[in-house]
Structures are given as structure tokens and as C-alpha cells.
């Protein structure tokens, strides 16, 4: 809207490429994934100059600023991937076409699994998993939790195999783009996965499913590369801060004044990030170690290692296996399974605990999922 261009329902509705849409069953779809021409700042500005000369529709006021009119308007994965694609998939699994929806029994099984994960979700997550039946009320952060972490576990063996494998392609591609290191290292691979995901979407869910929202997944790898990771150009920090502002309002009277007064009273900006120290209680004490091992931090010890780093007593799982192998060995994402009987108690320097994780204990094995999104 602010760029004064066609929206997603138009024939050339993608603001990143020039694919002409195809009208299917009353909606505009973008099924192509290959040989697409990217838009650029130069082509965008040239088109706007043409419009101005011909006195066609008004142009965007942003044109007078030194902005890249394509690159500096990134696709926001909070809206497009979480509130968009993930919600769309969940909705058809719950109440879509008979070919792709789950039975009432299967939905209730997934819900039971989700609820049983509540105790495993660390406090850095704003919300715990809830009923699948509540899908219409799920917030973006819950949809991200499902897309990147819990979905992999709770759908396995319940959702039809080919739908599950297809979801995993999306989940892995998205997860890779959240971590700044992986987003660069595996960028081309993530793009291949997104291409496959979109192509297969038409086959599995029907051509009418490949709307702009699904198409835009193809451009997410470019955004991650340009900005460092998807969290560097997403709406999540904005939404989280809105949540914080909302909690400053205690009554319906003059809300703006209340917010301003409370912000002034605060000793420092509520946006400042605390350095996170390892915690020693479940569910906040699971970590991935730098060489692909997993541990639970048990307690802090007085001693430190040669370089002065604090030693922690940990329950260490040295023998780890990939949680899944398709579409790729899950260890690149920090997803492991371990056997509890192989754990040993060991002193480990704090700096080796590289990433916080979600730890899920099951009857015969324990699962570790590295937390990949930026926590702010
Ligand atoms: Zn496009």
C-alpha cells in the first residue's frame, strides 16, 4: 500500500519478482518456482518514472527517499510464514477437504501431545502449546513454535506420511533461516526446499492453495541473506514490544498517558536485553554443546577452568543421534535424540553451552531441539 503497487490479489502481485499470476477457483495463484525475474530498485524506479510521465496512478512518497524500493521492504516471516502458511496448513488439517484433514480422533491425539509438551517449553517462550481446536486464536508466536519446534514431534505418525514429509520440508527450510549462521551456510539449500515445498503444495492441497502467501516463501532465503536472518527483518520484536506496552495499561482511562508515565518511571528501557545466564531448573536448563552433544545443567560449581570460565555440573549426553534424516540430517539444526541411560555427570565450562534447547522426555528416548529464533 505504501509503495503504491498492485496487491497480492493482482496479476503481478509479488513485489519481489515479476511472475504473472494464474487465476484458479476465484483466487490469484503463483505456482511457478523457476526462471523468475527479480524486481530491483532500478526497475521499480524506472516503472514509477514512466507512471509519473504518463500521469497514471499516484506514486509512493517513499520514492523521494534514498531507499532501495525492493530490498528495503522485506517479506515479514511473522505474517507470511507463521500467520500465513503455518496457519493455513493447520486450518486445512483441522477442517479442510476430506483428503487432507485429520479425523476428530487424530486432532485430539495431536492436542494431547501438544499439552504434554507444555512442561518442556522454556520460559523464553511467551506461550505454551495449547489445543489444536483453538487454532483460530493462536498467536504468531504459537504458530512459530509449532512450525519450528513442536510440529515436528506432535504430527509424526498421526498426520498422513506425505503431508508430514511436506510439512517437514517447510519446517526445516524456515528453521535454517532463523539462525544467522545457518541462514548463510545453508541458504541455497533452504531455497531448494522452499521451491519443492511450493511445487508439492499444488499437488497435495490443490492448485488454488498456491496463493501469493505460499509463493512468498520462495523469497525468504533472499531476505535472510540480505538482513542476516529472518529475525533481523520480522515483525516479532514490534509485536513483542506492543505486548509490553499493553501490560503497562492498568485501566481504561487515558491509556496513552498511563503508558508514557510508566515508561518514564522505568529505570531503563524495557527493550534492553538481559544477558542470559544458564539456569538450573527444568524446563530452562537444557543446552546443546558446541560439538553436537546435549546436556542438562544441574548446578554451578566454585571452580573455573584455566581461562577462568565458570564450571557447571551437567548431566551430559555424549551419544547423540539425529532426530530425523529427511529432508536432511537433523543435527545441522540442533535436533537430537539421546538415550537417558547413556547420560554421565560431568563438569563442563559454561562457555561450551552454546545454545539453549527444548528437552522432551519420552518413554524410550529424550529429544533435544536447539532454540534457533532470536529471543527478544
Ligand atoms: Zn515473487
Coordinates of C-alpha atoms and ligand atoms in Angstrom, one line a residue, residues 14-19 36 212 215-216 218-219, ligand 1:
X14 CA 4.6 -10.1 -5.9
X15 CA 6.8 -7.2 -5.0
X16 CA 9.9 -9.3 -5.3
X17 CA 9.5 -10.9 -8.7
X18 CA 7.6 -10.4 -12.0
X19 CA 5.7 -13.7 -12.1
X36 CA 11.6 -16.0 -12.3
X212 CA 0.9 -15.2 -3.0
X215 CA 4.7 -18.1 -3.1
X216 CA 6.4 -15.6 -0.9
X218 CA 10.4 -18.6 -2.2
X219 CA 11.8 -15.1 -1.4
Ligands
LIG1 ZN1 7.8 -13.4 -6.2

